[in-house]
Amino acid sequence: MNKKIWLSSPHMGGTEQRYVQEAFDTNWVAPLGPNVNGFEQDLETYLNQNVFVGALSSGTAAIHLGLIILGVKAGNEVICQSMTFSASANPIKYQCATPIFIDSEAETWNMCPKALEEAIIDRIAKGKKPKAIIPVHLYGMPFNAEAILEVANKYQIPVLEDSAEALGSTYKNQKCGTFGDIGVLSFNGNKIITTSGGGALVAKTREIKDKAVFFATQSRDNAPHYQHSEIGYNYRMSNIVAGIGRGQMEVLDKHIALRRAMHDFYLTYFKDIKGVKVFTEPNTDYFSNHWLTAILVNPEQTGGKTREDLRLALDSENIESRPLWKPMHLQPIFANDPYYGGTISETLFNNGLCLPSGSNLTNEDRDRIKLTLDKFFRE
Ligand SMILES: *Cc1c(COP(=O)(O)O)cnc(C)c1O
């Protein structure tokens, strides 16, 4: 059997183990220490927007704490992009609040600003003003930050920006993760950089970062004994995995360039394949890290070949590919929650496929992918 080609797999730069070794050598084997502080500083410098970063155990934890800090409580409503990974929406349920799902726009595949405003107007008319908005930069593609923030500001609703897939992406030269009142990053195993598992909350003030770290470390009051006035969580990042993060930061921009080269490889390949469209930046305001390159397959123009046919053809050659995120409003678990918009995200889901996009793919891997695509589309 051929070696497996993954959609997106961890890609170490080489210095990660040095930082981890340092943690062992100095016995900082705990959810605090020099690597945690250093990784936070690296991220703050990289985001370059006067932000304060709190390193956490996962992106999901960052979304959960973000909602708590924004005051989301039982019975509240929170607006969320429908087309996303379920981790964007699950923390709304942790708070016993109701997600209000919004369709995508065709250009960015992210939250449609028009459907967002319709939803806000209708929810307010029904008697409940949404407490927060969670837009997502899907596959690294920035959402239309200008339009989304304009609606959010008009109705004075805070934005919790899910930038889990978009570290290094920019919109109008501003880094993703710095647009919302609170931003969220993820360092899970398949993301643009990884700490094996981890995440971060990006705050606009030191107070908010400190509050996040307070909640993440069991909400201990300032007392010699263990005293608690608020419910706490165990969400802080370990000093061991933060060492991996410090090493990964050294190669982040190099790995983004490699992902973008993978994207160019697909753009070139599909230029003359009828019925296949590569998802790419709508204009130069957008710069995607191209965490994953995705395509849309239109069976009416490919002689009936569907994205599922292609997925199976790649799979038979041991090449991983994956349908787009199934929209949340179509998920059994969220079936009873309100949804605003049309069928854009549903159509994207039906026709879209993510292709191998890792920064560690080799020329040999690309040759195998190309051969398999040739066999599928040209024979
Ligand atoms: C990965 C991801 C998350 C969750 O991050 P974890 O670190 O895996 O908890 C949230 N939202 C989106 C869009 C993601 O892709």
Coordinates of C-alpha atoms and ligand atoms in Angstrom, one line a residue:
M1 CA 0.0 0.0 0.0
N2 CA 1.1 3.5 -0.8
K3 CA 2.1 5.8 2.1
K4 CA -1.0 7.7 3.4
I5 CA -1.2 11.3 2.2
W6 CA -3.0 13.3 4.9
L7 CA -5.3 16.3 4.6
S8 CA -3.2 18.2 7.1
S9 CA -0.7 16.7 9.5
P10 CA 1.7 18.1 12.1
H11 CA 4.9 19.6 10.7
M12 CA 7.6 20.1 13.2
G13 CA 10.2 22.8 12.5
G14 CA 13.0 21.2 14.6
T15 CA 13.4 23.4 17.6
E16 CA 10.3 22.3 19.4
Q17 CA 12.0 19.5 21.4
R18 CA 14.6 22.0 22.7
Y19 CA 11.9 24.0 24.4
V20 CA 10.3 20.9 25.8
Q21 CA 13.7 19.6 27.1
E22 CA 14.2 23.0 28.7
A23 CA 10.9 22.6 30.6
F24 CA 12.1 19.2 31.9
D25 CA 15.5 20.5 32.8
T26 CA 14.1 23.3 34.8
N27 CA 11.2 21.2 36.2
W28 CA 8.5 23.5 34.8
V29 CA 6.2 20.5 34.2
A30 CA 3.0 22.3 35.0
P31 CA 0.2 24.4 33.5
L32 CA 2.4 27.5 33.9
G33 CA 6.0 28.5 33.3
P34 CA 8.4 30.2 30.9
N35 CA 7.2 28.4 27.8
V36 CA 3.6 29.5 28.5
N37 CA 4.7 33.1 28.9
G38 CA 7.1 32.9 26.0
F39 CA 4.5 31.4 23.7
E40 CA 1.9 34.1 24.7
Q41 CA 4.5 36.8 23.9
D42 CA 5.4 35.2 20.6
L43 CA 1.7 35.3 19.6
E44 CA 1.2 38.9 20.8
T45 CA 4.2 40.0 18.7
Y46 CA 3.0 38.0 15.7
L47 CA -0.5 39.4 15.9
N48 CA 1.0 42.9 16.2
Q49 CA -2.2 44.7 17.2
N50 CA -1.8 45.6 20.9
V51 CA -3.5 42.4 22.0
F52 CA -3.1 40.2 25.1
V53 CA -3.0 36.5 24.6
G54 CA -3.9 33.8 27.1
A55 CA -2.7 30.3 26.2
L56 CA -5.4 27.6 27.0
S57 CA -5.9 23.9 26.7
S58 CA -7.9 24.1 23.4
G59 CA -9.6 26.5 21.0
T60 CA -12.9 25.1 22.3
A61 CA -12.0 26.2 25.8
A62 CA -11.2 29.7 24.4
I63 CA -14.6 29.9 22.9
H64 CA -16.2 28.8 26.1
L65 CA -14.3 31.3 28.2
G66 CA -15.0 34.0 25.6
L67 CA -18.7 33.5 25.9
I68 CA -18.5 33.5 29.7
I69 CA -16.5 36.8 29.7
L70 CA -19.1 38.3 27.3
G71 CA -21.7 37.5 29.8
V72 CA -23.6 34.7 28.0
K73 CA -25.9 32.9 30.4
A74 CA -28.7 30.3 30.4
G75 CA -31.5 31.4 28.2
N76 CA -29.5 33.9 26.1
E77 CA -29.1 33.7 22.4
V78 CA -25.8 33.7 20.5
I79 CA -25.4 34.1 16.8
C80 CA -23.1 31.6 15.1
Q81 CA -21.9 30.9 11.6
S82 CA -23.7 27.7 10.5
M83 CA -20.9 26.4 8.2
T84 CA -18.2 25.6 10.7
F85 CA -16.7 22.9 12.9
S86 CA -19.1 22.0 15.7
A87 CA -16.6 23.4 18.3
S88 CA -17.7 26.9 17.3
A89 CA -21.2 26.2 18.5
N90 CA -20.9 23.6 21.3
P91 CA -19.8 26.1 24.0
I92 CA -23.0 28.1 23.4
K93 CA -24.8 24.9 24.7
Y94 CA -22.3 24.5 27.6
Q95 CA -23.8 27.9 28.7
C96 CA -27.3 26.6 28.2
A97 CA -27.8 29.3 25.7
T98 CA -29.4 29.0 22.2
P99 CA -27.4 29.2 19.0
I100 CA -28.9 31.2 16.2
F101 CA -27.3 29.9 13.0
I102 CA -26.5 32.1 9.9
D103 CA -26.0 31.1 6.3
S104 CA -22.7 31.7 4.4
E105 CA -22.0 34.2 1.6
A106 CA -20.7 32.8 -1.7
E107 CA -17.5 34.9 -1.8
T108 CA -15.9 33.9 1.5
W109 CA -18.0 30.9 2.5
N110 CA -18.3 32.7 5.8
M111 CA -21.1 34.4 7.7
C112 CA -23.3 36.4 5.3
P113 CA -23.6 40.0 6.6
K114 CA -27.1 40.4 5.2
A115 CA -28.5 37.3 6.8
L116 CA -26.8 38.4 10.0
E117 CA -28.6 41.7 10.1
E118 CA -32.0 40.0 9.2
A119 CA -31.4 37.6 12.1
I120 CA -30.6 40.4 14.6
I121 CA -33.7 42.4 13.6
D122 CA -35.9 39.4 13.9
R123 CA -34.5 38.2 17.2
I124 CA -34.9 41.7 18.7
A125 CA -38.5 41.8 17.4
K126 CA -39.1 38.4 19.1
G127 CA -37.9 40.0 22.3
K128 CA -34.3 38.8 22.7
K129 CA -31.3 40.7 21.6
P130 CA -28.4 38.3 20.8
K131 CA -25.6 38.5 23.4
A132 CA -22.7 37.7 21.0
I133 CA -21.8 37.0 17.3
I134 CA -19.4 34.1 16.4
P135 CA -18.2 34.5 12.8
V136 CA -15.5 32.0 11.6
H137 CA -12.6 32.4 9.1
L138 CA -13.2 29.0 7.4
Y139 CA -10.2 27.1 6.1
G140 CA -8.1 30.3 6.7
M141 CA -10.3 32.5 4.5
P142 CA -11.0 35.8 6.4
F143 CA -14.7 36.6 6.8
N144 CA -15.8 40.0 5.5
A145 CA -14.7 41.7 8.6
E146 CA -15.7 45.2 7.5
A147 CA -19.3 44.3 6.8
I148 CA -19.7 41.9 9.8
L149 CA -18.2 44.5 12.3
E150 CA -20.4 47.2 10.8
V151 CA -23.5 45.2 11.6
A152 CA -22.2 44.2 15.0
N153 CA -21.4 47.8 15.9
K154 CA -24.7 49.1 14.6
Y155 CA -26.6 46.8 17.0
Q156 CA -23.9 47.0 19.7
I157 CA -23.4 43.2 19.9
P158 CA -19.9 41.9 20.8
V159 CA -18.0 39.7 18.3
L160 CA -16.3 36.5 19.4
E161 CA -14.0 35.8 16.4
D162 CA -13.3 32.1 15.7
S163 CA -9.9 32.3 14.2
A164 CA -9.0 28.7 15.0
E165 CA -8.2 28.0 11.3
A166 CA -6.8 31.4 10.4
L167 CA -3.6 32.1 12.3
G168 CA -1.5 34.2 9.8
S169 CA -4.4 35.1 7.5
T170 CA -5.1 38.9 7.1
Y171 CA -7.9 41.1 6.0
K172 CA -6.9 44.5 4.8
N173 CA -3.4 43.8 6.2
Q174 CA -4.8 43.2 9.7
K175 CA -4.2 39.7 11.3
C176 CA -7.2 37.4 11.8
G177 CA -7.8 36.9 15.5
T178 CA -7.6 40.6 16.2
F179 CA -10.9 41.8 14.8
G180 CA -13.3 40.6 17.5
D181 CA -13.9 41.9 21.0
I182 CA -12.3 38.5 21.8
G183 CA -10.4 36.3 19.4
V184 CA -9.9 32.5 19.4
L185 CA -6.9 30.5 18.1
S186 CA -6.4 26.7 18.0
F187 CA -3.3 24.6 18.0
N188 CA -4.9 21.2 17.5
G189 CA -3.0 18.5 15.7
N190 CA -4.2 19.3 12.2
K191 CA -4.1 23.1 12.4
I192 CA -1.7 25.5 10.7
I193 CA 0.6 25.1 13.8
T194 CA 0.2 22.6 16.5
T195 CA 1.0 22.1 20.2
S196 CA -0.5 18.6 19.8
G197 CA -3.6 20.2 21.4
G198 CA -4.1 23.7 22.6
G199 CA -5.7 27.1 22.0
A200 CA -5.6 30.7 22.9
L201 CA -7.9 33.6 23.8
V202 CA -6.9 36.9 22.2
A203 CA -8.0 39.9 24.3
K204 CA -8.0 43.6 23.7
T205 CA -7.1 44.5 27.3
R206 CA -4.9 43.0 30.0
E207 CA -8.0 42.8 32.3
I208 CA -9.8 40.5 29.9
K209 CA -6.8 38.3 29.4
D210 CA -6.3 38.1 33.2
K211 CA -10.0 37.2 33.6
A212 CA -9.7 34.4 31.1
V213 CA -6.6 33.0 32.9
F214 CA -8.4 33.4 36.2
F215 CA -11.4 31.3 35.0
A216 CA -8.9 28.8 33.3
T217 CA -7.2 28.2 36.6
Q218 CA -10.2 27.3 38.7
S219 CA -11.2 30.9 39.6
R220 CA -9.1 31.1 42.8
D221 CA -9.7 34.2 44.8
N222 CA -6.7 36.1 46.2
A223 CA -6.4 34.3 49.5
P224 CA -3.8 31.9 51.1
H225 CA -6.4 29.1 51.2
Y226 CA -8.5 27.9 48.3
Q227 CA -11.4 30.3 48.1
H228 CA -13.8 30.6 45.2
S229 CA -16.5 33.2 44.4
E230 CA -17.0 32.1 40.8
I231 CA -17.2 28.8 39.0
G232 CA -13.8 27.7 37.7
Y233 CA -12.4 25.7 34.8
N234 CA -9.2 23.7 34.2
Y235 CA -8.4 25.2 30.8
R236 CA -4.8 26.5 31.1
M237 CA -2.1 25.4 28.7
S238 CA 0.6 23.1 29.9
N239 CA 4.2 24.4 29.9
I240 CA 5.3 21.2 28.0
V241 CA 3.0 21.7 25.0
A242 CA 3.7 25.5 25.1
G243 CA 7.3 24.6 24.3
I244 CA 6.1 22.9 21.1
G245 CA 4.2 26.1 20.3
R246 CA 7.3 28.3 20.7
G247 CA 9.2 26.1 18.2
Q248 CA 6.2 26.2 15.8
M249 CA 6.1 30.0 15.9
E250 CA 9.6 30.0 14.4
V251 CA 8.4 28.3 11.3
L252 CA 4.8 29.6 11.0
D253 CA 5.4 32.0 8.1
K254 CA 7.5 29.5 6.3
H255 CA 4.7 26.9 6.7
I256 CA 2.0 29.4 5.5
A257 CA 4.1 30.0 2.4
L258 CA 4.2 26.2 1.8
R259 CA 0.4 25.9 2.3
R260 CA -0.1 28.7 -0.2
A261 CA 2.2 26.9 -2.6
M262 CA -0.1 23.8 -2.3
H263 CA -3.0 26.1 -3.1
D264 CA -1.2 27.4 -6.2
F265 CA -0.6 23.8 -7.2
Y266 CA -4.3 23.1 -7.2
L267 CA -5.2 26.5 -8.9
T268 CA -2.8 25.6 -11.7
Y269 CA -4.0 22.0 -12.0
F270 CA -7.7 22.8 -12.1
K271 CA -7.4 25.7 -14.4
D272 CA -8.4 23.5 -17.3
I273 CA -10.7 21.0 -15.6
K274 CA -14.3 21.8 -16.4
G275 CA -16.7 21.9 -13.5
V276 CA -14.1 22.3 -10.8
K277 CA -13.6 25.6 -8.9
V278 CA -10.8 26.2 -6.4
F279 CA -11.9 28.3 -3.4
T280 CA -9.7 31.3 -3.4
E281 CA -9.5 34.9 -2.2
P282 CA -12.2 37.1 -3.7
N283 CA -9.9 40.1 -4.0
T284 CA -6.6 41.5 -2.6
D285 CA -8.2 42.6 0.7
Y286 CA -8.1 39.0 1.6
F287 CA -5.0 37.0 2.4
S288 CA -5.7 33.4 3.4
N289 CA -3.1 31.1 5.1
H290 CA -4.8 28.4 3.0
W291 CA -4.9 26.0 5.9
L292 CA -7.0 23.8 3.7
T293 CA -7.5 24.1 -0.1
A294 CA -11.1 23.3 -1.0
I295 CA -12.8 22.8 -4.4
L296 CA -16.4 22.8 -5.6
V297 CA -17.3 20.0 -8.0
N298 CA -20.3 20.7 -10.3
P299 CA -21.4 17.3 -11.6
E300 CA -23.4 19.0 -14.4
Q301 CA -20.1 20.1 -15.9
T302 CA -17.9 17.1 -15.1
G303 CA -20.0 14.5 -16.9
G304 CA -21.8 13.4 -13.8
K305 CA -18.7 13.0 -11.6
T306 CA -19.4 14.1 -8.0
R307 CA -17.3 15.2 -5.2
E308 CA -18.0 11.9 -3.5
D309 CA -16.8 10.0 -6.5
L310 CA -13.6 12.0 -6.3
R311 CA -13.3 11.5 -2.6
L312 CA -13.5 7.7 -3.1
A313 CA -11.1 7.8 -6.0
L314 CA -8.5 9.6 -3.8
D315 CA -9.2 7.2 -0.9
S316 CA -8.6 4.2 -3.1
E317 CA -5.0 5.6 -3.6
N318 CA -4.7 6.2 0.2
I319 CA -5.1 10.0 -0.3
E320 CA -7.2 11.6 2.4
S321 CA -9.7 14.3 1.4
R322 CA -12.8 15.4 3.2
P323 CA -16.2 17.0 2.5
L324 CA -16.6 20.5 3.8
W325 CA -18.0 21.1 7.3
K326 CA -21.6 20.1 7.4
P327 CA -23.5 23.2 8.4
M328 CA -24.7 23.3 12.0
H329 CA -28.3 23.9 11.1
L330 CA -28.3 20.5 9.3
Q331 CA -26.8 18.7 12.3
P332 CA -29.1 16.4 14.3
I333 CA -28.0 18.0 17.6
F334 CA -28.9 21.5 16.5
A335 CA -32.0 20.6 14.4
N336 CA -34.3 22.6 16.7
D337 CA -32.3 25.8 16.8
P338 CA -33.2 28.9 14.7
Y339 CA -31.5 29.4 11.3
Y340 CA -31.4 32.5 9.0
G341 CA -30.5 32.5 5.3
G342 CA -30.9 30.4 2.2
T343 CA -29.2 27.3 0.8
I344 CA -25.6 28.6 0.2
S345 CA -23.9 26.7 2.9
E346 CA -25.9 23.6 2.1
T347 CA -25.0 23.7 -1.5
L348 CA -21.3 24.3 -0.6
F349 CA -21.5 21.2 1.6
N350 CA -23.1 19.1 -1.1
N351 CA -20.4 19.9 -3.7
G352 CA -17.3 20.8 -1.7
L353 CA -14.2 18.8 -1.0
C354 CA -11.0 19.6 1.0
L355 CA -7.8 18.4 -0.6
P356 CA -4.4 17.5 1.0
S357 CA -2.9 20.8 2.0
G358 CA -0.2 20.2 4.5
S359 CA 3.0 22.2 4.5
N360 CA 5.0 18.9 4.7
L361 CA 3.7 17.4 1.4
T362 CA 6.6 16.4 -1.0
N363 CA 7.0 16.6 -4.7
E364 CA 6.4 12.8 -4.7
D365 CA 3.1 13.4 -2.9
R366 CA 2.1 16.1 -5.4
D367 CA 2.9 13.7 -8.3
R368 CA 0.7 11.0 -6.8
I369 CA -2.2 13.5 -6.2
K370 CA -1.8 14.7 -9.8
L371 CA -1.8 11.2 -11.2
T372 CA -4.9 10.3 -9.3
L373 CA -6.7 13.5 -10.4
D374 CA -5.6 12.8 -14.0
K375 CA -7.1 9.3 -13.8
F376 CA -10.3 10.7 -12.4
F377 CA -10.9 13.7 -14.6
R378 CA -9.1 12.9 -17.9
E379 CA -9.8 9.2 -18.4
Ligands
LIG1 C1 -10.4 23.4 15.4 C2 -11.5 24.4 15.5 C3 -12.0 24.8 16.8 C4 -11.7 24.1 18.1 O1 -10.3 24.2 18.4 P1 -9.8 23.0 19.3 O2 -8.4 23.5 19.7 O3 -9.7 21.7 18.5 O4 -10.6 22.8 20.5 C5 -13.0 25.7 16.8 N1 -13.5 26.3 15.6 C6 -13.0 25.9 14.4 C7 -13.5 26.6 13.2 C8 -12.0 25.0 14.3 O5 -11.6 24.6 13.1

